[in-house]
């Protein structure tokens, strides 16, 4: 049977919680430990059977471990950030112009 990695973590508490969640839903899963990371902890990979992949991803999303982003939401938030940056840049330019004018006037 082919297993697919659906989540990776170095936190042992997350491993215990996810094992409980996956067991509660009777998912066919296994936890695979891999190499040591730079922080000195081992990475643990949650792998589920191909047939349980969608259920596992929904369970991860519902429990807050996996945030599924929608491309439309990301585009609108990026657009808002762009306009905020432009507004702040214009505000800085106006303040600099006022300060230069203030210091350049003869007493």
XYZ file of C-alpha atoms in Angstrom:
107
model
C 0.000 0.000 0.000
C 1.298 3.463 -0.874
C 1.557 6.079 1.872
C 1.595 9.850 1.322
C 3.082 12.450 3.681
C 0.398 14.898 4.829
C 2.133 16.637 7.744
C 5.654 17.187 9.071
C 6.592 18.312 12.579
C 9.360 18.278 15.174
C 6.965 18.810 18.112
C 6.289 15.648 20.129
C 3.035 17.078 21.484
C 1.687 17.534 17.964
C 2.628 13.935 17.208
C 0.621 12.671 20.180
C -2.430 14.809 19.339
C -2.398 13.866 15.654
C -1.983 10.177 16.440
C -5.053 10.422 18.650
C -7.042 12.275 15.970
C -6.063 9.866 13.208
C -6.765 6.819 15.363
C -10.166 8.243 16.305
C -11.117 8.449 12.624
C -9.720 4.949 11.919
C -7.261 6.250 9.333
C -4.506 3.998 8.046
C -1.414 6.030 9.014
C 2.163 5.727 10.163
C 4.690 8.130 11.659
C 8.097 8.112 10.039
C 11.110 9.731 11.756
C 13.791 11.242 9.589
C 16.948 13.268 9.935
C 17.840 15.622 12.757
C 17.130 19.295 12.036
C 19.400 22.238 12.842
C 17.662 22.636 16.221
C 18.626 19.077 17.159
C 15.131 17.596 16.908
C 14.036 14.782 14.633
C 11.482 15.535 11.957
C 8.445 13.296 12.067
C 6.353 12.711 8.970
C 2.704 11.720 9.176
C 1.899 9.446 6.288
C -1.542 8.146 5.405
C -2.754 5.607 2.909
C -3.702 6.987 -0.504
C -7.383 6.207 0.131
C -7.389 8.265 3.366
C -5.503 11.304 2.042
C -8.499 13.621 1.609
C -9.987 12.737 5.004
C -6.618 13.333 6.680
C -6.193 16.744 5.031
C -9.706 17.782 6.087
C -8.994 16.599 9.640
C -5.735 18.596 9.715
C -7.560 21.649 8.418
C -10.421 21.342 10.931
C -7.994 20.937 13.838
C -5.940 23.968 12.774
C -2.754 22.148 11.811
C -3.177 22.822 8.114
C -4.420 26.084 6.643
C -5.712 25.647 3.149
C -5.293 28.930 1.322
C -7.518 29.985 -1.512
C -5.758 31.790 -4.371
C -8.434 34.506 -4.520
C -8.093 35.358 -0.849
C -4.323 35.614 -1.175
C -4.562 37.950 -4.173
C -6.939 40.348 -2.422
C -4.781 40.518 0.711
C -1.703 41.184 -1.417
C -3.529 43.977 -3.218
C -4.459 45.600 0.089
C -0.881 45.381 1.332
C 0.341 47.036 -1.855
C -1.976 50.024 -1.403
C -1.008 50.360 2.251
C 2.656 50.454 1.271
C 1.976 53.122 -1.387
C 0.023 55.233 1.134
C 2.791 55.013 3.731
C 5.463 55.884 1.151
C 3.467 58.959 0.056
C 3.023 60.016 3.689
C 6.769 59.763 4.311
C 7.477 61.853 1.199
C 5.067 64.574 2.344
C 6.639 64.663 5.819
C 10.143 64.880 4.348
C 9.054 67.740 2.067
C 7.575 69.605 5.055
C 10.731 69.105 7.106
C 12.991 70.241 4.263
C 10.838 73.332 3.734
C 10.875 74.096 7.444
C 14.668 73.840 7.766
C 15.374 75.705 4.534
C 13.473 78.873 5.479
C 15.698 81.761 6.545
C 15.161 83.053 10.072
